[in-house]
Amino acid sequence: MVIKVGLIGYGHLGQYLASKIIQDENFELIFVWNRTISTLRGKIDESLILNNLDDFVLKNVDLIVEVAHPSITRSHGKVILKHCNYMIGSPTALCDENLLQDLKSAATKNGLYVPSGAFWGGEDLKKMSEAGLIRSLIVTMKKHPKSLKLEGHLKEKNAMVTSGPTLLYEGCVRDVCALAPNNTNTMAAAALAVPSLGFGNVIGRLISDPELINYHIVEIEAFGYPKEEGSCFHVHTIRKNPAVIGEVTGEATYAAYFGSLKRAAGKGPGLHLC
């Protein structure tokens, strides 16, 4: 069965996914929408350009993939789920508990898929969470200052970083997702994969480091029960993802997103990590 895909967003990641979809015989690219339509001219076939996002309802697609901005899920997530499966590439939008619950309620016929991206070991931690075995989870993301797209006081703090690693934020994932929506999708994926903790109790740490000129680094540290030190479950992973200064997404994450896209089907209604 060929899966018909609509793509929302045509930045670096969107361009990568579009090319992979076109090359894969298991997929058919039906449309591409981008906030700046002129960006699409001359880069993809004119027949694939969707000028008005609301017109997606006229397209017969099986799956819509968002790799644009969290605002897309806020404005269109519920109606997309009424028509087809939806893979949300900007899961920071789901730090809004009301929106998360609305989308879960809307996913009664189709699936809401969250790509694991740079969240290494997500499926394993999800299983442990479902068994009630996760006590705490910490996700640390380290990037060059120019790769951080921040808002509010975090933007001001990052502008002052000139040397050495600087901790910009440490606290619940819900708050940092709102201040760094483009840089904390891995943290959001962790909160969704471990619902026993969720956005309110998964801890996020965001570090700005001018010395990271070739990589983004993601560290994931989880503790389980029992609570006694020396006898509890503990896992600590460190992921170095090659990345050019200024890029929000590391190179290895591109391939991971396409891998997620290939798994974003057939799981039925509800919320799924892929």
XYZ file of N, CA and C in Angstrom:
822
model
N 0.839 -1.202 0.000
C 0.000 0.000 0.000
C 0.876 1.255 0.000
N 0.611 2.150 -0.934
C 1.332 3.417 -1.017
C 0.663 4.433 -0.095
N 1.461 5.050 0.765
C 0.946 6.037 1.715
C 1.037 7.421 1.096
N -0.086 8.114 1.045
C -0.159 9.452 0.464
C 0.116 10.476 1.559
N 1.132 11.316 1.311
C 1.633 12.210 2.353
C 1.491 13.676 1.965
N 1.054 14.483 2.918
C 1.082 15.931 2.789
C 2.141 16.469 3.733
N 2.935 17.428 3.280
C 4.048 17.947 4.068
C 3.830 19.424 4.379
N 3.894 19.755 5.674
C 3.761 21.146 6.114
C 5.116 21.629 6.605
N 5.707 22.562 5.870
C 7.018 23.091 6.223
C 8.065 22.676 5.197
N 8.874 23.648 4.764
C 9.877 23.353 3.748
C 11.205 24.033 4.080
N 11.593 23.935 5.365
C 12.927 24.340 5.760
C 13.894 23.228 5.407
N 15.036 23.192 6.067
C 16.034 22.163 5.750
C 15.478 20.756 5.967
N 14.769 20.563 7.092
C 14.203 19.248 7.380
C 13.090 18.905 6.401
N 12.239 19.878 6.100
C 11.157 19.647 5.149
C 11.670 19.286 3.771
N 12.726 19.958 3.330
C 13.315 19.655 2.022
C 13.886 18.240 2.004
N 14.534 17.858 3.098
C 15.087 16.503 3.194
C 13.969 15.462 3.115
N 12.905 15.676 3.881
C 11.807 14.707 3.895
C 11.106 14.638 2.543
N 10.925 15.782 1.904
C 10.273 15.789 0.589
C 11.059 14.941 -0.406
N 12.383 15.099 -0.415
C 13.201 14.331 -1.354
C 13.148 12.842 -1.050
N 13.150 12.478 0.241
C 13.099 11.062 0.629
C 11.740 10.447 0.290
N 10.671 11.203 0.482
C 9.325 10.705 0.170
C 9.200 10.441 -1.324
N 9.693 11.381 -2.132
C 9.610 11.243 -3.590
C 10.403 10.027 -4.074
N 11.523 9.733 -3.416
C 12.383 8.628 -3.839
C 11.882 7.263 -3.375
N 11.000 7.240 -2.381
C 10.563 5.977 -1.796
C 9.269 5.492 -2.454
N 9.296 4.295 -2.996
C 8.134 3.753 -3.711
C 6.960 3.459 -2.792
N 7.187 3.456 -1.490
C 6.095 3.208 -0.545
C 5.299 4.462 -0.212
N 5.761 5.626 -0.733
C 5.094 6.891 -0.441
C 4.781 7.647 -1.723
N 3.783 8.507 -1.625
C 3.476 9.452 -2.699
C 3.284 10.820 -2.074
N 4.059 11.800 -2.518
C 3.923 13.164 -2.006
C 2.761 13.837 -2.723
N 1.757 14.231 -1.959
C 0.537 14.815 -2.530
C 0.595 16.339 -2.533
N 1.123 16.929 -1.466
C 1.245 18.388 -1.432
C 2.335 18.814 -0.459
N 2.801 20.047 -0.668
C 3.717 20.710 0.257
C 3.176 22.108 0.509
N 3.086 22.479 1.776
C 2.702 23.854 2.135
C 3.832 24.477 2.928
N 4.104 25.729 2.654
C 5.088 26.482 3.418
C 4.544 27.880 3.659
N 4.866 28.441 4.819
C 4.334 29.766 5.147
C 4.710 30.781 4.064
N 5.948 30.697 3.565
C 6.383 31.549 2.460
C 6.323 30.720 1.184
N 5.258 30.896 0.432
C 5.016 30.066 -0.745
C 6.120 30.236 -1.788
N 6.670 31.439 -1.882
C 7.697 31.695 -2.892
C 8.917 30.794 -2.712
N 9.132 30.317 -1.482
C 10.252 29.413 -1.212
C 10.137 28.120 -2.007
N 8.899 27.735 -2.331
C 8.662 26.470 -3.012
C 8.841 26.567 -4.527
N 8.690 27.771 -5.072
C 8.738 27.944 -6.523
C 10.090 27.504 -7.085
N 10.046 26.663 -8.080
C 11.262 26.205 -8.735
C 11.983 25.084 -8.009
N 11.492 24.721 -6.823
C 12.150 23.661 -6.051
C 11.366 22.361 -6.072
N 10.052 22.468 -6.177
C 9.229 21.269 -6.301
C 8.225 21.487 -7.431
N 7.648 20.412 -7.896
C 6.660 20.501 -8.969
C 5.515 21.422 -8.563
N 5.134 22.290 -9.478
C 4.085 23.282 -9.205
C 2.779 22.622 -8.755
N 2.513 21.424 -9.273
C 1.259 20.732 -8.939
C 1.210 20.285 -7.476
N 2.368 20.258 -6.810
C 2.418 19.819 -5.415
C 2.268 20.963 -4.428
N 2.312 22.189 -4.912
C 2.256 23.345 -4.014
C 0.827 23.596 -3.550
N 0.640 23.620 -2.235
C -0.655 23.946 -1.639
C -0.592 25.397 -1.186
N -1.373 26.254 -1.806
C -1.305 27.680 -1.513
C -1.995 28.049 -0.213
N -3.096 27.374 0.093
C -3.859 27.654 1.307
C -3.897 26.385 2.157
N -3.365 26.450 3.358
C -3.286 25.248 4.197
C -4.658 24.656 4.476
N -5.671 25.491 4.573
C -7.024 24.981 4.846
C -7.521 24.059 3.736
N -6.933 24.169 2.561
C -7.364 23.347 1.426
C -6.855 21.916 1.506
N -6.116 21.570 2.567
C -5.645 20.187 2.690
C -6.816 19.222 2.730
N -7.990 19.702 3.190
C -9.166 18.826 3.285
C -9.619 18.349 1.910
N -9.200 19.048 0.855
C -9.568 18.659 -0.502
C -8.636 17.593 -1.063
N -7.551 17.329 -0.336
C -6.563 16.355 -0.794
C -6.805 15.009 -0.102
N -6.672 13.964 -0.856
C -6.893 12.624 -0.308
C -5.575 12.075 0.227
N -5.237 12.454 1.468
C -3.969 12.020 2.038
C -4.203 11.061 3.207
N -3.221 10.210 3.433
C -3.271 9.275 4.556
C -2.571 9.845 5.784
N -1.576 10.709 5.530
C -0.733 11.214 6.611
C -0.270 12.625 6.290
N -0.393 13.516 7.273
C 0.185 14.853 7.151
C 1.340 14.952 8.139
N 2.475 15.457 7.653
C 3.679 15.599 8.467
C 3.971 17.084 8.659
N 4.024 17.516 9.903
C 4.338 18.919 10.219
C 5.787 19.045 10.630
N 6.545 19.877 9.919
C 7.918 20.211 10.301
C 8.110 21.711 10.094
N 7.167 22.480 10.612
C 7.173 23.921 10.384
C 7.330 24.702 11.677
N 6.307 24.635 12.532
C 6.284 25.460 13.751
C 5.176 24.926 14.651
N 5.329 25.031 15.976
C 4.279 24.553 16.893
C 2.914 25.196 16.665
N 2.895 26.390 16.102
C 1.622 27.084 15.882
C 0.713 26.320 14.923
N 1.295 25.507 14.031
C 0.481 24.735 13.085
C -0.410 23.754 13.828
N 0.128 23.104 14.831
C -0.668 22.143 15.600
C -1.762 22.856 16.386
N -1.448 24.029 16.899
C -2.467 24.783 17.631
C -3.609 25.209 16.724
N -3.291 25.602 15.494
C -4.327 26.119 14.600
C -5.032 25.028 13.787
N -4.332 23.928 13.482
C -4.897 22.945 12.554
C -4.885 21.501 13.050
N -4.273 21.249 14.200
C -4.113 19.873 14.659
C -5.404 19.081 14.741
N -6.408 19.657 15.361
C -7.664 18.920 15.568
C -8.372 18.601 14.254
N -8.404 19.562 13.348
C -9.103 19.307 12.085
C -8.324 18.330 11.216
N -6.990 18.357 11.294
C -6.189 17.382 10.540
C -6.529 15.968 10.995
N -6.616 15.773 12.311
C -6.892 14.437 12.849
C -8.275 13.918 12.474
N -9.179 14.796 12.123
C -10.495 14.360 11.669
C -10.418 13.727 10.284
N -9.377 14.097 9.528
C -9.288 13.659 8.131
C -8.227 12.598 7.879
N -7.136 12.598 8.693
C -6.046 11.669 8.413
C -5.112 11.565 9.616
N -4.121 10.700 9.505
C -3.091 10.606 10.535
C -2.234 11.867 10.523
N -1.646 12.179 11.675
C -0.883 13.419 11.808
C 0.407 13.143 12.563
N 1.544 13.448 11.921
C 2.837 13.345 12.589
C 3.313 14.750 12.915
N 3.453 15.032 14.193
C 3.785 16.369 14.655
C 5.281 16.479 14.918
N 5.973 17.210 14.040
C 7.411 17.367 14.176
C 7.828 18.416 15.180
N 6.858 19.188 15.669
C 7.131 20.220 16.683
C 6.286 19.930 17.928
N 6.617 18.842 18.650
C 5.768 18.442 19.786
C 5.847 19.377 20.979
N 6.690 20.421 20.919
C 6.686 21.412 22.004
C 5.315 22.058 22.135
N 4.519 22.044 21.060
C 3.162 22.597 21.129
C 2.334 21.900 22.196
N 2.660 20.641 22.466
C 1.847 19.841 23.387
C 2.172 20.104 24.854
N 3.063 21.071 25.119
C 3.273 21.475 26.514
C 2.028 22.169 27.050
N 1.156 22.611 26.141
C -0.149 23.158 26.512
C -1.061 21.975 26.831
N -1.342 21.773 28.099
C -2.100 20.597 28.527
C -3.482 20.541 27.891
N -4.118 21.699 27.744
C -5.451 21.719 27.131
C -5.386 21.267 25.674
N -4.363 21.737 24.955
C -4.204 21.322 23.557
C -3.909 19.834 23.470
N -3.066 19.341 24.345
C -2.731 17.914 24.350
C -3.985 17.073 24.543
N -4.809 17.444 25.498
C -6.033 16.691 25.753
C -7.017 16.796 24.590
N -7.081 17.995 23.969
C -7.967 18.175 22.813
C -7.543 17.273 21.653
N -6.245 17.161 21.432
C -5.756 16.334 20.334
C -5.947 14.851 20.624
N -5.746 14.466 21.867
C -6.010 13.068 22.230
C -7.474 12.733 21.990
N -8.357 13.672 22.324
C -9.791 13.454 22.118
C -10.129 13.408 20.632
N -9.378 14.194 19.831
C -9.633 14.233 18.390
C -9.097 12.999 17.675
N -8.141 12.321 18.294
C -7.497 11.166 17.648
C -8.287 9.890 17.905
N -9.560 9.919 17.568
C -10.419 8.754 17.778
C -10.511 7.870 16.534
N -10.225 8.466 15.392
C -10.271 7.714 14.133
C -8.883 7.541 13.532
N -8.037 8.542 13.734
C -6.689 8.532 13.177
C -5.657 8.687 14.288
N -4.397 8.434 13.932
C -3.334 8.468 14.931
C -2.589 9.784 14.966
N -2.199 10.197 16.180
C -1.325 11.343 16.390
C 0.059 10.781 16.689
N 1.002 11.015 15.792
C 2.335 10.409 15.892
C 3.371 11.456 16.295
N 4.197 11.100 17.281
C 5.263 11.972 17.754
C 6.597 11.305 17.453
N 7.429 11.905 16.594
C 8.726 11.302 16.272
C 9.667 11.368 17.462
N 10.409 10.310 17.679
C 11.346 10.294 18.805
C 12.514 11.235 18.559
N 12.862 11.498 17.280
C 13.922 12.447 16.965
C 15.219 12.086 17.664
N 15.737 13.031 18.474
C 16.998 12.812 19.188
C 16.781 12.169 20.551
N 15.532 11.739 20.848
C 15.241 11.121 22.139
C 15.591 9.636 22.073
N 16.839 9.341 22.400
C 17.371 7.981 22.309
C 16.757 7.094 23.382
N 16.305 5.900 22.988
C 15.750 4.951 23.947
C 14.331 5.244 24.361
N 13.632 6.040 23.563
C 12.275 6.454 23.913
C 11.300 5.308 24.107
N 11.350 4.324 23.218
C 10.408 3.196 23.309
C 10.630 2.399 24.597
N 11.903 2.213 24.974
C 12.199 1.465 26.197
C 11.690 2.207 27.431
N 11.917 3.518 27.477
C 11.459 4.295 28.625
C 9.939 4.367 28.667
N 9.306 4.385 27.491
C 7.847 4.376 27.431
C 7.295 3.105 28.072
N 7.913 1.971 27.763
C 7.460 0.698 28.345
C 7.620 0.703 29.863
N 8.739 1.249 30.335
C 8.974 1.307 31.771
C 7.997 2.249 32.458
N 7.677 3.351 31.776
C 6.703 4.294 32.321
C 5.335 3.635 32.450
N 4.949 2.883 31.431
C 3.650 2.206 31.455
C 3.572 1.191 32.585
N 4.740 0.655 32.977
C 4.787 -0.301 34.091
C 4.972 0.398 35.443
N 5.033 1.731 35.423
C 5.182 2.486 36.661
C 6.560 2.387 37.281
N 7.604 2.220 36.435
C 8.945 1.960 36.953
C 9.909 3.146 36.841
N 9.442 4.274 36.261
C 10.317 5.433 36.115
C 10.083 6.422 37.258
N 11.154 6.727 37.986
C 11.068 7.680 39.100
C 11.402 9.095 38.659
N 12.415 9.256 37.811
C 12.790 10.587 37.348
C 13.454 10.489 35.982
N 13.352 11.572 35.220
C 13.932 11.637 33.883
C 14.460 13.044 33.658
N 15.719 13.142 33.238
C 16.359 14.428 32.982
C 16.872 14.428 31.548
N 16.516 15.454 30.792
C 16.983 15.595 29.411
C 17.798 16.878 29.326
N 19.078 16.738 28.982
C 19.979 17.883 28.866
C 20.334 18.092 27.402
N 20.132 19.312 26.909
C 20.451 19.637 25.524
C 21.498 20.738 25.515
N 22.589 20.506 24.760
C 23.690 21.456 24.679
C 23.895 21.848 23.220
N 23.884 23.158 22.972
C 24.058 23.640 21.602
C 24.867 24.937 21.601
N 25.421 25.248 20.439
C 26.088 26.536 20.251
C 25.049 27.652 20.403
N 25.431 28.797 20.966
C 24.467 29.896 21.152
C 23.708 30.276 19.887
N 24.369 30.199 18.726
C 23.715 30.586 17.479
C 22.728 29.539 16.986
N 22.734 28.362 17.581
C 21.779 27.313 17.216
C 20.546 27.331 18.119
N 20.499 28.272 19.048
C 19.382 28.374 19.977
C 18.451 29.514 19.553
N 17.198 29.177 19.301
C 16.182 30.156 18.917
C 15.242 30.340 20.113
N 15.511 31.348 20.912
C 14.878 31.476 22.219
C 13.971 32.698 22.310
N 13.187 32.716 23.374
C 12.284 33.827 23.634
C 12.455 34.294 25.081
N 11.995 35.513 25.348
C 11.974 36.031 26.717
C 13.344 36.134 27.353
N 13.400 35.839 28.645
C 14.646 36.009 29.390
C 15.732 35.024 28.955
N 15.352 33.893 28.366
C 16.370 32.960 27.882
C 17.124 33.545 26.689
N 16.421 34.274 25.846
C 17.071 34.929 24.708
C 18.087 35.945 25.198
N 17.707 36.712 26.210
C 18.611 37.725 26.766
C 19.818 37.073 27.428
N 19.589 36.001 28.150
C 20.682 35.304 28.831
C 21.644 34.680 27.835
N 21.094 34.111 26.766
C 21.936 33.472 25.753
C 22.797 34.501 25.018
N 22.286 35.699 24.833
C 23.032 36.746 24.138
C 24.290 37.158 24.893
N 24.338 36.860 26.178
C 25.474 37.244 27.010
C 26.533 36.143 27.109
N 26.253 34.973 26.516
C 27.195 33.857 26.586
C 28.345 34.096 25.610
N 29.560 34.146 26.113
C 30.735 34.390 25.263
C 31.766 33.267 25.330
N 31.781 32.519 26.445
C 32.766 31.442 26.568
C 32.277 30.408 27.571
N 32.673 29.173 27.320
C 32.339 28.095 28.242
C 30.863 27.761 28.266
N 30.517 26.551 28.715
C 29.110 26.157 28.804
C 28.364 26.951 29.869
N 27.164 27.430 29.517
C 26.333 28.210 30.436
C 24.953 27.578 30.540
N 24.544 27.273 31.749
C 23.214 26.710 31.972
C 22.172 27.819 31.851
N 21.352 27.742 30.815
C 20.312 28.740 30.603
C 19.049 28.421 31.370
N 18.780 27.111 31.531
C 17.512 26.708 32.154
C 17.654 25.329 32.776
N 17.033 25.154 33.916
C 16.875 23.845 34.538
C 15.555 23.837 35.290
N 14.678 22.961 34.892
C 13.364 22.906 35.528
C 12.418 22.052 34.707
N 11.124 22.188 34.937
C 10.154 21.338 34.240
C 10.144 21.642 32.745
N 9.914 20.620 31.960
C 9.944 20.727 30.509
C 8.846 21.652 29.996
N 7.715 21.704 30.674
C 6.599 22.526 30.198
C 7.029 23.983 29.988
N 7.758 24.531 30.956
C 8.121 25.942 30.888
C 9.166 26.218 29.813
N 10.156 25.327 29.684
C 11.206 25.585 28.698
C 10.702 25.386 27.272
N 9.724 24.520 27.072
C 9.148 24.343 25.735
C 8.499 25.635 25.247
N 7.899 26.368 26.168
C 7.255 27.627 25.804
C 8.273 28.701 25.448
N 9.467 28.641 26.059
C 10.502 29.655 25.842
C 11.476 29.292 24.726
N 11.555 28.006 24.404
C 12.470 27.539 23.357
C 11.765 26.504 22.485
N 10.683 26.894 21.811
C 9.872 25.909 21.077
C 10.584 25.222 19.929
N 11.631 25.843 19.381
C 12.341 25.250 18.256
C 13.501 24.359 18.674
N 13.874 24.412 19.940
C 15.072 23.705 20.399
C 14.797 22.589 21.396
N 13.572 22.401 21.795
C 13.299 21.463 22.885
C 12.329 20.353 22.497
N 12.281 20.020 21.199
C 11.388 18.943 20.767
C 11.768 17.601 21.379
N 13.060 17.399 21.618
C 13.500 16.153 22.259
C 12.951 16.074 23.681
N 12.951 17.192 24.384
C 12.385 17.218 25.735
C 10.891 16.940 25.693
N 10.206 17.519 24.713
C 8.770 17.282 24.584
C 8.481 15.821 24.280
N 9.292 15.213 23.405
C 9.122 13.789 23.090
C 9.308 12.945 24.343
N 10.259 13.334 25.204
C 10.486 12.601 26.454
C 9.274 12.693 27.365
N 8.698 13.893 27.470
C 7.524 14.077 28.328
C 6.334 13.263 27.836
N 6.203 13.139 26.523
C 5.097 12.366 25.951
C 5.352 10.865 26.036
N 6.625 10.474 25.979
C 6.962 9.054 26.058
C 6.838 8.517 27.469
N 6.983 9.399 28.462
C 6.917 8.995 29.871
C 5.763 9.762 30.537
N 4.525 9.400 30.201
C 3.367 10.142 30.717
C 3.207 10.063 32.231
N 3.856 9.081 32.881
C 3.791 9.017 34.345
C 4.461 10.231 34.982
N 5.344 10.899 34.213
C 5.975 12.144 34.667
C 5.415 13.338 33.892
N 5.386 13.238 32.568
C 4.792 14.278 31.742
C 5.577 15.577 31.722
N 4.984 16.594 31.117
C 5.635 17.890 30.955
C 5.927 18.566 32.297
N 5.154 18.242 33.307
C 5.328 18.904 34.596
C 6.438 18.330 35.444
N 6.863 17.085 35.164
C 7.823 16.431 36.045
C 9.086 15.911 35.365
N 9.101 15.832 34.033
C 10.365 15.573 33.353
C 11.198 16.844 33.465
N 12.461 16.699 33.818
C 13.340 17.849 33.997
C 14.129 18.116 32.718
N 14.114 19.371 32.289
C 14.881 19.780 31.123
C 16.018 20.704 31.523
N 17.174 20.505 30.895
C 18.326 21.381 31.121
C 18.814 21.860 29.755
N 18.890 23.172 29.577
C 19.312 23.758 28.311
C 20.624 24.502 28.525
N 21.657 24.087 27.782
C 22.998 24.639 27.960
C 23.486 25.259 26.659
N 23.984 26.490 26.767
C 24.561 27.199 25.637
C 26.080 27.114 25.736
N 26.717 26.612 24.670
C 28.167 26.384 24.728
C 28.833 26.802 23.412
N 29.555 27.925 23.414
C 30.214 28.402 22.191
C 31.259 27.440 21.636
N 31.694 26.485 22.443
C 32.709 25.542 21.988
C 32.120 24.400 21.158
N 30.807 24.292 21.129
C 30.156 23.240 20.343
C 29.993 23.705 18.898
N 31.080 23.671 18.165
C 31.066 24.170 16.789
C 30.750 23.081 15.766
N 30.774 21.829 16.186
C 30.528 20.722 15.254
C 29.382 19.811 15.655
N 28.862 19.970 16.877
C 27.878 19.016 17.391
C 26.773 19.703 18.204
N 25.630 19.016 18.261
C 24.645 19.197 19.323
C 24.794 17.983 20.242
N 24.611 18.179 21.517
C 24.712 17.062 22.463
C 23.404 16.933 23.228
N 22.900 15.701 23.304
C 21.699 15.394 24.080
C 22.044 14.302 25.088
N 21.818 14.583 26.351
C 22.014 13.590 27.408
C 20.663 13.231 28.018
N 20.454 11.943 28.191
C 19.209 11.453 28.797
C 19.577 10.594 29.993
N 19.032 10.950 31.142
C 19.324 10.214 32.360
C 18.022 9.878 33.070
N 17.819 8.582 33.274
C 16.588 8.113 33.911
C 16.907 7.265 35.128
N 16.081 7.414 36.157
C 16.189 6.614 37.369
C 14.863 5.901 37.604
N 14.966 4.671 38.077
C 13.759 3.910 38.374
C 13.651 3.569 39.840
N 12.763 2.679 40.154
C 12.553 2.214 41.529
C 13.309 0.911 41.742
N 13.686 0.522 42.967
C 13.411 1.254 44.214
C 14.296 2.486 44.371
N 14.001 3.307 45.369
C 14.674 4.582 45.530
C 16.052 4.476 46.177
N 16.343 3.363 46.829
C 17.623 3.249 47.526
C 18.786 3.344 46.536
N 19.732 4.219 46.837
C 20.894 4.354 45.970
C 21.682 3.046 45.930
N 22.179 2.724 44.763
C 22.963 1.513 44.607
C 22.148 0.327 44.160
N 20.820 0.453 44.240
C 19.989 -0.678 43.840
C 18.916 -0.299 42.831
N 18.838 0.979 42.470
C 17.787 1.398 41.546
C 18.259 1.320 40.089
N 17.285 1.226 39.192
C 17.567 1.259 37.755
C 18.119 2.630 37.385
N 19.132 2.654 36.538
C 19.728 3.917 36.106
C 20.276 3.751 34.694
N 19.918 4.686 33.789
C 20.478 4.691 32.450
C 20.889 6.113 32.110
N 22.038 6.240 31.468
C 22.558 7.561 31.100
C 23.146 7.459 29.700
N 22.529 8.146 28.730
C 23.026 8.127 27.356
C 23.489 9.521 26.952
N 24.522 9.571 26.118
C 25.045 10.825 25.587
C 25.082 10.704 24.070
N 24.401 11.597 23.395
C 24.290 11.550 21.935
C 24.934 12.796 21.345
N 25.977 12.614 20.533
C 26.633 13.727 19.843
C 26.161 13.726 18.398
N 25.447 14.766 18.035
C 24.827 14.840 16.722
C 25.539 15.900 15.875
N 26.228 15.518 14.792
C 26.903 16.511 13.955
C 25.943 17.615 13.524
N 26.400 18.875 13.647
C 25.543 20.008 13.315
C 26.387 21.227 12.979
N 25.928 21.975 11.995
C 26.578 23.225 11.610
C 26.098 24.325 12.547
N 26.986 25.244 12.908
C 26.607 26.367 13.762
C 25.425 27.118 13.147
N 24.418 27.369 13.957
C 23.239 28.087 13.494
C 22.073 27.191 13.138
N 22.344 25.900 12.911
C 21.275 24.968 12.576
C 20.566 24.498 13.850
N 19.249 24.480 13.799
C 18.450 24.043 14.939
C 18.481 22.520 15.070
N 18.483 21.820 13.941
C 18.408 20.363 13.921
C 19.730 19.753 13.473
N 20.216 18.758 14.221
C 21.446 18.065 13.860
C 21.241 17.139 12.681
N 22.337 16.798 12.020
C 22.274 16.017 10.779
C 21.658 14.633 10.976
N 22.028 13.947 12.050
C 21.527 12.582 12.260
C 20.028 12.561 12.533
N 19.505 13.684 13.027
C 18.077 13.754 13.337
C 17.239 13.725 12.069
N 17.790 14.217 10.952
C 17.052 14.177 9.695
C 16.668 12.741 9.348
N 17.661 11.851 9.385
C 17.400 10.447 9.069
C 16.437 9.831 10.072
N 16.565 10.235 11.341
C 15.667 9.713 12.375
C 14.222 10.123 12.097
N 14.029 11.354 11.606
C 12.671 11.812 11.295
C 12.067 10.995 10.155
N 12.867 10.699 9.138
C 12.314 9.898 8.047
C 12.012 8.489 8.533
N 12.859 7.961 9.407
C 12.571 6.663 10.005
C 11.262 6.688 10.782
N 11.016 7.789 11.486
C 9.759 7.939 12.218
C 8.579 8.008 11.259
N 8.766 8.737 10.155
C 7.699 8.855 9.162
C 7.299 7.480 8.641
N 8.268 6.617 8.438
C 7.976 5.273 7.921
C 7.218 4.425 8.937
N 7.312 4.803 10.216
C 6.592 4.061 11.261
C 5.282 4.732 11.657
N 4.967 5.879 11.027
C 3.784 6.635 11.398
C 2.563 6.160 10.629
N 2.231 4.913 10.799
C 1.061 4.348 10.134
C 0.715 3.017 10.767
N -0.562 2.691 10.695
C -0.995 1.358 11.073
C -1.170 1.087 12.563
N -0.965 2.095 13.396
C -1.105 1.858 14.841
C -2.484 2.234 15.364
N -3.324 2.765 14.462
C -4.681 3.067 14.869
C -4.812 4.402 15.580
N -5.985 4.656 16.164
C -6.240 5.922 16.856
C -5.340 6.096 18.076
N -5.263 7.353 18.564
C -4.535 7.619 19.798
C -3.181 8.252 19.547
N -2.435 8.443 20.631
C -1.113 9.049 20.608
C -0.044 7.975 20.564
N 0.895 8.099 19.614
C 1.924 7.083 19.440
C 3.302 7.730 19.295
N 4.309 7.166 19.936
C 5.699 7.540 19.709
C 6.188 6.728 18.523
N 6.895 7.375 17.597
C 7.340 6.655 16.406
C 8.793 7.003 16.067
